[in-house]
Short mmCIF file of C-alpha atoms in Angstrom, two decimals:
data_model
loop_
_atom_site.label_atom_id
_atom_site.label_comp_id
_atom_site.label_asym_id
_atom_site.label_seq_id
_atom_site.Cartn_x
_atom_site.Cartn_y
_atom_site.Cartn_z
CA UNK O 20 -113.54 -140.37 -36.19
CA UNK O 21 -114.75 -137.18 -34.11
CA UNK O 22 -117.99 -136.37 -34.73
CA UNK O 23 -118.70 -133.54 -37.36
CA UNK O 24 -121.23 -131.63 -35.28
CA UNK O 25 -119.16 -131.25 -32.38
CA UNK O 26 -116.28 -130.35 -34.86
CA UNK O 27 -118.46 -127.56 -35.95
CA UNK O 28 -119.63 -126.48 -32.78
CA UNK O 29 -116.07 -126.47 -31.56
CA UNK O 30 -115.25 -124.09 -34.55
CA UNK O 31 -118.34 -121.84 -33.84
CA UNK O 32 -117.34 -121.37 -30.65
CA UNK O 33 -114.19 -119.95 -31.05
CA UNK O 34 -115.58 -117.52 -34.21
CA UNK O 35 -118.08 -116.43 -31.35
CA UNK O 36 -115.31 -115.85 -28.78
CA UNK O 37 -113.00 -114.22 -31.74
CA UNK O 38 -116.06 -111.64 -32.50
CA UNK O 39 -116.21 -110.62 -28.88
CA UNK O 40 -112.62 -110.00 -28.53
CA UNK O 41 -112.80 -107.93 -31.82
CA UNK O 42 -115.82 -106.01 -30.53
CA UNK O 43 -114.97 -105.07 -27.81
CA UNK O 44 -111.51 -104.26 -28.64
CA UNK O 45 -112.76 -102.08 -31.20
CA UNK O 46 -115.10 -100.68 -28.55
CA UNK O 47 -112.35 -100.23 -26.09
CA UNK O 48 -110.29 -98.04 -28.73
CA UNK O 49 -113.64 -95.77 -29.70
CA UNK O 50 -114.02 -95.02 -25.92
CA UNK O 51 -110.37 -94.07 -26.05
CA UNK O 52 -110.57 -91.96 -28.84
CA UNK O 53 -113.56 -90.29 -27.54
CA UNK O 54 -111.97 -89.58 -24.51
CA UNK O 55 -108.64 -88.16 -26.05
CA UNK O 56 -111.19 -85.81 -28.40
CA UNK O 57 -112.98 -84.52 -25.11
CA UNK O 58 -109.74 -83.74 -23.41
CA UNK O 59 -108.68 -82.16 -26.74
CA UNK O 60 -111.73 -80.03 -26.64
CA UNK O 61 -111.50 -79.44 -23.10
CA UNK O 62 -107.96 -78.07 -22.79
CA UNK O 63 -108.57 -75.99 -25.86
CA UNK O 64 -111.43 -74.33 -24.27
CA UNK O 65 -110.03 -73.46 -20.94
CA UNK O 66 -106.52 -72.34 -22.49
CA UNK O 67 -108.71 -70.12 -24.45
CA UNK O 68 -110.60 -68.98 -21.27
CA UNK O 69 -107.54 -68.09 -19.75
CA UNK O 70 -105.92 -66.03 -22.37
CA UNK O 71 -106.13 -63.05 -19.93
CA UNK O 72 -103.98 -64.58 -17.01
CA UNK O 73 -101.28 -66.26 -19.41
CA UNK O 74 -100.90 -62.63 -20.86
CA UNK O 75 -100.82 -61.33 -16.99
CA UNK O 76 -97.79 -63.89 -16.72
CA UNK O 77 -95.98 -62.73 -19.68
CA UNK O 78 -96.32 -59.23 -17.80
CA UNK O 79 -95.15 -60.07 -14.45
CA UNK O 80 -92.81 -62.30 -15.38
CA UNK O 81 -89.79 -60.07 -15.05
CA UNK O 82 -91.49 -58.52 -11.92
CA UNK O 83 -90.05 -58.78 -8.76
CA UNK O 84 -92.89 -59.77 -6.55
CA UNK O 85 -94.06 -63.50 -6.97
CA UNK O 86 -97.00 -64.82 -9.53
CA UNK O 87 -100.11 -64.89 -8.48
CA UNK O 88 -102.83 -68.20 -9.54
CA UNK O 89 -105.86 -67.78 -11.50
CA UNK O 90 -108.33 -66.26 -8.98
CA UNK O 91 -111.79 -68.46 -7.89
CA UNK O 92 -112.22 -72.40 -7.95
CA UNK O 93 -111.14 -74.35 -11.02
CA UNK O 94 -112.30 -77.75 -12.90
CA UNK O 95 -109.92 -80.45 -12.43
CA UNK O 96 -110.16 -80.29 -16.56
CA UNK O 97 -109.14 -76.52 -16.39
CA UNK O 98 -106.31 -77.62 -13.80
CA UNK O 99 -104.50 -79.82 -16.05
CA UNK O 100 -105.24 -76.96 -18.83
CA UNK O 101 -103.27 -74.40 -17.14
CA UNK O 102 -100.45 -76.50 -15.96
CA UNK O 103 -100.00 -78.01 -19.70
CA UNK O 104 -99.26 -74.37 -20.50
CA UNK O 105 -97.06 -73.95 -17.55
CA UNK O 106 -95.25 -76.99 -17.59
CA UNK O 107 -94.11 -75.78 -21.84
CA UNK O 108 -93.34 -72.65 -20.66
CA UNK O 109 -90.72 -74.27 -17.93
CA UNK O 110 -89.51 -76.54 -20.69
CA UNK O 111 -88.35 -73.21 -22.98
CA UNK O 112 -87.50 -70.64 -20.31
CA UNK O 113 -83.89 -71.34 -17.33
CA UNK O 114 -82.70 -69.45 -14.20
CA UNK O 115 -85.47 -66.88 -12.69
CA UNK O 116 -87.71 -66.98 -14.59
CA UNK O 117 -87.99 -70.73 -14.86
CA UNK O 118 -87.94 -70.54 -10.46
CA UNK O 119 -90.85 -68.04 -10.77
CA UNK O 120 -93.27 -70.82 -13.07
CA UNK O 121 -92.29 -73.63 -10.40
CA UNK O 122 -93.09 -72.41 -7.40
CA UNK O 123 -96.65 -70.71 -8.93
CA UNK O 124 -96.77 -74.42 -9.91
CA UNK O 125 -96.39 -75.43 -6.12
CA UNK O 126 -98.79 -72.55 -5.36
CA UNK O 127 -101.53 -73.68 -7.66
CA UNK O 128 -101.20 -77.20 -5.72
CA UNK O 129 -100.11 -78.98 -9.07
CA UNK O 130 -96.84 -80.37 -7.31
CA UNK O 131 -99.18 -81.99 -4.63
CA UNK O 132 -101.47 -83.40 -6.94
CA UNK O 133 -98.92 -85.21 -9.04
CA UNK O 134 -97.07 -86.33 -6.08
CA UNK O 135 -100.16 -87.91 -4.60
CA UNK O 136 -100.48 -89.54 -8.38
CA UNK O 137 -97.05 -91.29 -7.76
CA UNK O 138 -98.66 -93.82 -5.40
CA UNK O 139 -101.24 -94.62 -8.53
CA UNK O 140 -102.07 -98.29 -8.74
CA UNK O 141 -102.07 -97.21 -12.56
CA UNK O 142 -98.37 -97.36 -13.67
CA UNK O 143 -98.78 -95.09 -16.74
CA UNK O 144 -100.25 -92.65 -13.96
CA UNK O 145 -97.07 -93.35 -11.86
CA UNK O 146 -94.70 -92.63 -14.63
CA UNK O 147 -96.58 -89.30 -15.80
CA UNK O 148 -96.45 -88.18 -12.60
CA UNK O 149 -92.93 -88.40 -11.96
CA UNK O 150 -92.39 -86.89 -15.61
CA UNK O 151 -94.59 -83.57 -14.46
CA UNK O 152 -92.97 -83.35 -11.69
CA UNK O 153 -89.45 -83.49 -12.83
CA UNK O 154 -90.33 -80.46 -15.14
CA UNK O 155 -91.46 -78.59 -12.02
CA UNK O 156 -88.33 -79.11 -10.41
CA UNK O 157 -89.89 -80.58 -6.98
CA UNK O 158 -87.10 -81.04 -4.40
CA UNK O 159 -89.55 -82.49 -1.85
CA UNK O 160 -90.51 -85.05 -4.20
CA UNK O 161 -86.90 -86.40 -5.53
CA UNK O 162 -86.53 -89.77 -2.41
CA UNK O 163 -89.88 -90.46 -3.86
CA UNK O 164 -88.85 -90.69 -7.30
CA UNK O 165 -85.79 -92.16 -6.04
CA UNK O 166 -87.96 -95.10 -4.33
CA UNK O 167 -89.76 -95.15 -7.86
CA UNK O 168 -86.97 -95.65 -10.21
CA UNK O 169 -85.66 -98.92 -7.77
CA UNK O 170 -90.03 -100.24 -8.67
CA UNK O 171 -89.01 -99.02 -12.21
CA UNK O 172 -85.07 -100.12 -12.55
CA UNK O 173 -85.36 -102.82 -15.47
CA UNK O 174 -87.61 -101.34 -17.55
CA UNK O 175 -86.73 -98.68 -20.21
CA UNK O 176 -89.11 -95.80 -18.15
CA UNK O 177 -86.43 -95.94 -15.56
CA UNK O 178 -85.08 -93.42 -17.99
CA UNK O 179 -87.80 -90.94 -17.33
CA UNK O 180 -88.14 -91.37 -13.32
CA UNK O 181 -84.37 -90.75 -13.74
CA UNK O 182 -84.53 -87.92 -15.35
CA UNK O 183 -87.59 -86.46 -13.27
CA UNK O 184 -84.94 -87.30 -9.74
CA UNK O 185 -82.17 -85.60 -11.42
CA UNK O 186 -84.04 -82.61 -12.23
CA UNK O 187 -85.51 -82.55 -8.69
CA UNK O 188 -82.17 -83.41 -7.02
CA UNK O 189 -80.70 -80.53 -4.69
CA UNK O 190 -78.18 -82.93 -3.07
CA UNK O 191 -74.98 -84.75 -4.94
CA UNK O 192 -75.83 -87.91 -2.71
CA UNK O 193 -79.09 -88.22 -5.22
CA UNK O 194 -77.35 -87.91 -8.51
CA UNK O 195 -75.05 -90.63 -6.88
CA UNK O 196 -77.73 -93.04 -6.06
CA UNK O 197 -79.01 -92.33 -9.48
CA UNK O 198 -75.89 -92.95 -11.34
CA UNK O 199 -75.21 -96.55 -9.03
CA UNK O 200 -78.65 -97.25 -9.95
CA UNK O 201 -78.44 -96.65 -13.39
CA UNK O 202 -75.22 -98.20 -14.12
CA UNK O 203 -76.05 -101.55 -12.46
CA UNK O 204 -79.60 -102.25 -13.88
CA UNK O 205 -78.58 -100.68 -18.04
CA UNK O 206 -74.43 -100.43 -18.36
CA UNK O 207 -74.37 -100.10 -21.63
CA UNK O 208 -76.22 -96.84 -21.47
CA UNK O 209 -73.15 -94.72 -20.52
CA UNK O 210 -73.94 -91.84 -22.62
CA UNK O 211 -77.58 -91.64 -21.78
CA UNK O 212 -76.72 -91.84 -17.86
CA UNK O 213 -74.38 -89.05 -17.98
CA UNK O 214 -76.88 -87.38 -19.93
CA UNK O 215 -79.60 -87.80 -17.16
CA UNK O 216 -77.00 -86.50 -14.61
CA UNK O 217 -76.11 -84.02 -16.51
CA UNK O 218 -79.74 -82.54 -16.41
CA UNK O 219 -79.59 -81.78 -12.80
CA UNK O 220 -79.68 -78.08 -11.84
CA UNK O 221 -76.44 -79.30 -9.93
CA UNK O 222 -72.88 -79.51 -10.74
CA UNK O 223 -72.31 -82.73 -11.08
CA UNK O 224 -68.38 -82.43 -11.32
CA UNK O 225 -68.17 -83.74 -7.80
CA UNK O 226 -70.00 -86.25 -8.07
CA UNK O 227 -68.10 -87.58 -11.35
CA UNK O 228 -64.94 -87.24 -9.12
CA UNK O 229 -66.12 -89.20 -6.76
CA UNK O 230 -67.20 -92.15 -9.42
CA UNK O 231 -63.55 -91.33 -11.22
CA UNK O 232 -61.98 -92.47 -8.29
CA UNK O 233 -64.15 -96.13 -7.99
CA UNK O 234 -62.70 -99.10 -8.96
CA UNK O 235 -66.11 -99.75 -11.26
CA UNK O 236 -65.34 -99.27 -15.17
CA UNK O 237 -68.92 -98.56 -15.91
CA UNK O 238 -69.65 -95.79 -13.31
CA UNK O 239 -65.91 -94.81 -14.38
CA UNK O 240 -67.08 -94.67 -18.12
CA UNK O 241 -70.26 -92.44 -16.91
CA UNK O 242 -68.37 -90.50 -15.07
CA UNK O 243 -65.60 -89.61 -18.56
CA UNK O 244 -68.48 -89.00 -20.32
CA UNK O 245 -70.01 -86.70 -18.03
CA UNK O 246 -65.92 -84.67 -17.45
CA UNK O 247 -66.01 -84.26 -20.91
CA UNK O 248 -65.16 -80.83 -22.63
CA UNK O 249 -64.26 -79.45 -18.33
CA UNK O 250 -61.36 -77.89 -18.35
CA UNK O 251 -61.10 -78.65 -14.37
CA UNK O 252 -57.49 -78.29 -13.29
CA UNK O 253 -58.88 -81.15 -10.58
CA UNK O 254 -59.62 -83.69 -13.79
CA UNK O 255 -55.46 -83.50 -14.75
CA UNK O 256 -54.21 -85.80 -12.21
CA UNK O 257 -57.08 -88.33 -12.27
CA UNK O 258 -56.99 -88.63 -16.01
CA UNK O 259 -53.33 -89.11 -15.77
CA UNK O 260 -54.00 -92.61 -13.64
CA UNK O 261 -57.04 -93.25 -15.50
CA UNK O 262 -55.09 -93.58 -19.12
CA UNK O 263 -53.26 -96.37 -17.45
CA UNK O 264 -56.22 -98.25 -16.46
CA UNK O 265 -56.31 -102.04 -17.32
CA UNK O 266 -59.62 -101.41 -19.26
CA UNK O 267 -59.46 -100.49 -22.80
CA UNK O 268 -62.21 -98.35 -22.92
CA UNK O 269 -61.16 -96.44 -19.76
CA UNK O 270 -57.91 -95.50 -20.20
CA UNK O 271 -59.05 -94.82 -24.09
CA UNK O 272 -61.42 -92.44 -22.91
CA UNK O 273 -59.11 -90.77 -20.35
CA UNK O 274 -56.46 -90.62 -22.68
CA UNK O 275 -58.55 -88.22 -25.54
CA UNK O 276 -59.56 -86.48 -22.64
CA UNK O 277 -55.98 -86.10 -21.60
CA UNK O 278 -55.33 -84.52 -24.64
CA UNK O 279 -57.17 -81.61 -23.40
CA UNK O 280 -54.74 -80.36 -21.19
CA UNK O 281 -51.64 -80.37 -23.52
CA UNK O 282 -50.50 -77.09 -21.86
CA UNK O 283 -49.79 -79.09 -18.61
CA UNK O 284 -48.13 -81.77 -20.37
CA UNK O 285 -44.41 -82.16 -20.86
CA UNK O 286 -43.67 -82.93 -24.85
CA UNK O 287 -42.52 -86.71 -23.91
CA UNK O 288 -45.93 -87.42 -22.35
CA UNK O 289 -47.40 -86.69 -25.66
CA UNK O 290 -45.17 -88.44 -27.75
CA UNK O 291 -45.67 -91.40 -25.39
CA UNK O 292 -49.82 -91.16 -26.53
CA UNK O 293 -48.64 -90.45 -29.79
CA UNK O 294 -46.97 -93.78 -29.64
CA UNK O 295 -49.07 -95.42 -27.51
CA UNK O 296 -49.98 -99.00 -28.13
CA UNK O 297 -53.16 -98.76 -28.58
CA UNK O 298 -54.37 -96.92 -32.14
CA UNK O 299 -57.48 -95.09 -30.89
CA UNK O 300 -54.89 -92.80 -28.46
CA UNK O 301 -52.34 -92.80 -31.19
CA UNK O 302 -54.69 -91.34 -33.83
CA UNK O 303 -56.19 -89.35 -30.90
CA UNK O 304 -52.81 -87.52 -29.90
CA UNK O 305 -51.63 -87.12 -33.50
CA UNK O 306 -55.27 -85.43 -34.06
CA UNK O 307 -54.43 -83.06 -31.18
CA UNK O 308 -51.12 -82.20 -32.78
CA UNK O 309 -52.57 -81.28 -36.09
CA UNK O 310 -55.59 -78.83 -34.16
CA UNK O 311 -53.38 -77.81 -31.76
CA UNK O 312 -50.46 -76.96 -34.52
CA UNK O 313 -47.78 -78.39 -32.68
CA UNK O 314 -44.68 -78.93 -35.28
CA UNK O 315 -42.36 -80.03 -32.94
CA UNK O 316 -44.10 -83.58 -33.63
CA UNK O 317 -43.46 -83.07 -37.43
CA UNK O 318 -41.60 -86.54 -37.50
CA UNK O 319 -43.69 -88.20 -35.52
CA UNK O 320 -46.65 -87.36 -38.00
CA UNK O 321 -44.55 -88.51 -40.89
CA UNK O 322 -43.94 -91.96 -39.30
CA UNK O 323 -46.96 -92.09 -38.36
CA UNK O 324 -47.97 -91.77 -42.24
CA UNK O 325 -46.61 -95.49 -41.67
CA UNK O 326 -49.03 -96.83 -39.64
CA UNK O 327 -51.18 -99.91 -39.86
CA UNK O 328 -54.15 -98.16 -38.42
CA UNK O 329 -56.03 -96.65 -41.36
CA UNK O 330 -56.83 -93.58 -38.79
CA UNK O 331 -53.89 -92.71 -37.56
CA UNK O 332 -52.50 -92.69 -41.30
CA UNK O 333 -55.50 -90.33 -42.12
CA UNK O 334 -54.84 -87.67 -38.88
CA UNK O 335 -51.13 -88.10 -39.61
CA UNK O 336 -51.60 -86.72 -43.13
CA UNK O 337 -54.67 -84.31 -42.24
CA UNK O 338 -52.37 -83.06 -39.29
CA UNK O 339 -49.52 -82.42 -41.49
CA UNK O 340 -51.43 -80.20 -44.02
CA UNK O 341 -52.37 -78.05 -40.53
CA UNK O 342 -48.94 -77.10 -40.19
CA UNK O 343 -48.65 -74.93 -43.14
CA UNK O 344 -46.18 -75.03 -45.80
CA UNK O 345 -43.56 -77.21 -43.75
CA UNK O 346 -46.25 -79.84 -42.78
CA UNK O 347 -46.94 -79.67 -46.69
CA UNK O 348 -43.64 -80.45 -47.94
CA UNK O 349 -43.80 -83.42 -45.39
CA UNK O 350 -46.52 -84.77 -47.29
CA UNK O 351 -45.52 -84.38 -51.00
CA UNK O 352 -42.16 -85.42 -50.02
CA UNK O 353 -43.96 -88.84 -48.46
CA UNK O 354 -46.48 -89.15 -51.67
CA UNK O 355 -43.46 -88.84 -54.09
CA UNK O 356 -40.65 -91.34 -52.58
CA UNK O 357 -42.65 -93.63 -50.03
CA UNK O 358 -42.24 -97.05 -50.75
CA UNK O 359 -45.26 -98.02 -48.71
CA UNK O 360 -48.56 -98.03 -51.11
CA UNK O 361 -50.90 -96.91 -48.03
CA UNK O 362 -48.78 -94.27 -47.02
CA UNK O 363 -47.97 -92.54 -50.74
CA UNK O 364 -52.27 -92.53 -50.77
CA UNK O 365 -52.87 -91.39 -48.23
CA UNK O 366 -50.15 -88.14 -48.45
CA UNK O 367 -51.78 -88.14 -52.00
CA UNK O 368 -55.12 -87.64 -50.71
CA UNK O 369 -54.06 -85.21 -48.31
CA UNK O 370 -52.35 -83.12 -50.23
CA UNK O 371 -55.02 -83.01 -53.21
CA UNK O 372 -57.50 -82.18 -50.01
CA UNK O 373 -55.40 -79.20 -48.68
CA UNK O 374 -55.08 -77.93 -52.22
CA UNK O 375 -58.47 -77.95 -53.25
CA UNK O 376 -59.70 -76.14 -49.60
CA UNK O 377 -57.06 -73.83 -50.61
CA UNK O 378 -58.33 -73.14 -53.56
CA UNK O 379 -61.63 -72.69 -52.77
CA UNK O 380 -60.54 -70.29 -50.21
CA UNK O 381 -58.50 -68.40 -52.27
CA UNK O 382 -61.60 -68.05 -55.15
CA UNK O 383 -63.55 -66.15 -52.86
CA UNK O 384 -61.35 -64.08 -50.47
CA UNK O 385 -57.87 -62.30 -52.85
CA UNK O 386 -56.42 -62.98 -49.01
CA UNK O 387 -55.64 -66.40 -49.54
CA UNK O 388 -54.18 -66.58 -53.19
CA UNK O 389 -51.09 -66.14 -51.99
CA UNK O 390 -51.05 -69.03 -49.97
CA UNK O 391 -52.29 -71.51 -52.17
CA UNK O 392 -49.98 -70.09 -55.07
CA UNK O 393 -46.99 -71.47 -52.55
CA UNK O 394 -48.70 -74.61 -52.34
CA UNK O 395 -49.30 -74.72 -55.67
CA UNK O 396 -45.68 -74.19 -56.37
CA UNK O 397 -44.69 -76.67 -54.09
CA UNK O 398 -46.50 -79.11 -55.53
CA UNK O 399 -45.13 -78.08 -58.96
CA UNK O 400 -41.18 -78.10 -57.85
CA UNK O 401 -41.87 -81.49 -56.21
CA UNK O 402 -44.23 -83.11 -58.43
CA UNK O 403 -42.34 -81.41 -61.96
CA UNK O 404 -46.34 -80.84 -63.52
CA UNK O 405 -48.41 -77.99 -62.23
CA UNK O 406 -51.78 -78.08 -60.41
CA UNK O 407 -54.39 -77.10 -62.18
CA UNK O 408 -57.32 -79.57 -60.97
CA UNK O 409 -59.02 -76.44 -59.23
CA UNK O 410 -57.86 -73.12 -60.61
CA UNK O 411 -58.43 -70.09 -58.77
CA UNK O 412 -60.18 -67.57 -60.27
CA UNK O 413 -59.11 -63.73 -59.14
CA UNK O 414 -61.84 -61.60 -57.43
CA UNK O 415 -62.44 -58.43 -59.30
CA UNK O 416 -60.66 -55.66 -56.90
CA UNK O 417 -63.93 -52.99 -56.66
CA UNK O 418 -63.40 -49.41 -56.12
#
């Protein structure tokens, strides 16, 4: 048997050691506190002290000469003050204006100081720095923050040294390294990446180009991401490989995207994404048909009423009700003699969908009464029982 005063000395011990800890933990989080208040207080102060030179900014802003610092010596404390206030006032402002702020920043010797913080042995210091100096747009500093983000590449604040190089970046070889960099250390963040990219003061189209044409699916996916919404005449014949690819959620992506650009494609081309194999670019192109009113695919909508994908049932029927009274007649004709259960719903739906937008239109603009009285007698004439689920109630005409 162990001995019962050792037992309890052993146990004393470690409530002595587990005091300490708690002590000075607790101590360690009053000096932080304290110091946080002070800095509080301190920034405060000075922003108040300088309430004459931020209003001389305001002034001068639209000026045409450059902006001057805050005359005499300042306080390290009164420093960081002044380029808290600057470094908001770059977050809210763009193009002149935003060039003015940065280089008073480089003036004031801020960009300095936060590049010499970069080399901190502190890595919270490391990481703020590169955050400051991102919003001051420092081109001299972006291989730095380059070198930083391969130190920083696992690790979720690669994000923010990213962003900071991107911002900085005045080359498309930088965004490049950025993007490899990114993609190989976090590919699943394809949307974030392009986002990061996409905050560069750059166009990055040429730079997605060049990833377009790698044979890498995840710099590929960054770079759809990124081409999305361009309507870049360059983009057409690219896509048009790309929706071939071997990987699903390439030639998905290039295939929506594809869509786009329905003026440069012949009508079989769309009918062949209409068709397409996989349902994502089916319901995609029957979408486009539908937004893009296209009723020469009228039939293809009403097979497509048909389909085994849930969404491409859903766009076929939405689609049809965007073609007007012809698309409409598609559907009630489908919802009264389909045989298929899933497609008779899912006209059903869309048809009690069109008419109730109708009717809500038509209650509060006289405008559109008369079209959703020919819907409504469509309905009627199909249907043999009138609509009345929603009835429109006529504006009074005023004088």
């Amino acid at each position: 048997m162990s001995d019962p005063l050792e037992s309890l000395e052993s146990a004393l011990y470690v409530v002595i050691v587990i005091g300490v800890l708690i002590v000075g933990g607790l101590s360690t989080l009053y000096i932080l506190r304290a110091q946080s208040r002070k800095l509080e207080e301190d920034t405060a102060f000075y922003l108040d002290k300088h309430q004459d030179y931020f209003a001389y900014l305001s002034i001068n802003i639209d000026g045409p000469g450059a902006l001057l610092p805050p005359p005499g010596p300042l306080a390290e404390a009164e420093l960081k003050a002044i380029q808290k206030k600057l470094l908001e006032w770059i977050e809210t402002i763009e193009g002149a204006h935003r060039g003015k702020l940065t280089k008073l920043c480089r003036d004031m010797g801020l960009v300095e100081l936060e590049r010499e913080r970069l080399a901190s042995k502190r890595h919270w210091d490391r990481i703020d720095a590169a955050y400051h100096l991102g919003i001051m747009r420092a081109p001299e500093c972006t291989g730095e923050l380059i070198n930083l983000l391969e130190q920083e590449a696992e690790g979720s604040t690669a994000f923010v040294v990213a962003r900071a190089a991107a911002k900085c970046a005045s080359e498309h070889g930088e965004l490049r390294r950025l993007a490899l960099r990114l993609a190989k250390h976090h590919p699943q963040s394809h949307q974030l990446i392009a986002d990061i990219i996409a905050s560069s003061a750059l166009d990055p189209t040429h730079v997605y180009l060049d990833l377009l044409q790698s044979n890498d699916a995840e710099l590929i996916n960054i770079a759809l991401i990124g081409v999305s919404g361009r309507s870049e005449s360059a983009l057409f014949p690219v896509l048009e490989r790309l929706a071939s690819s071997e990987h699903k959620e390439v030639r998905i992506k290039a295939s929506k995207q594809l869509l786009e650009y329905t003026h440069l494609m012949p009508q079989k081309r769309i009918e062949g994404l209409i068709y397409h194999p996989d349902w994502e670019i089916r319901a995609a192109a029957i979408k486009t048909a539908g937004l893009q009113k296209l009723p020469v695919f009228t039939d293809a909508l009403k097979r497509g009423l048909s389909d085994d994908s849930w969404w491409v049932r859903h766009y076929s029927a939405k689609s049809l009700a965007q073609l007007g009274l012809d698309g409409f007649r598609v559907l009630c004709e489908a919802a009264s003699g389909a045989n298929n259960a899933q497609s008779r719903d899912t006209a059903w739906d869309a048809i009690h969908d069109e008419l109730e937008r109708a009717a809500v239109l038509a209650s509060r603009d006289f405008r559109h009464i008369l079209h959703f009285n020919e819907l409504s007698h469509m309905y009627e004439t199909i249907f043999n029982e009138p609509y009345a689920s929603h009835p429109v109630k006529m504006l009074p005409i005023s004088s």
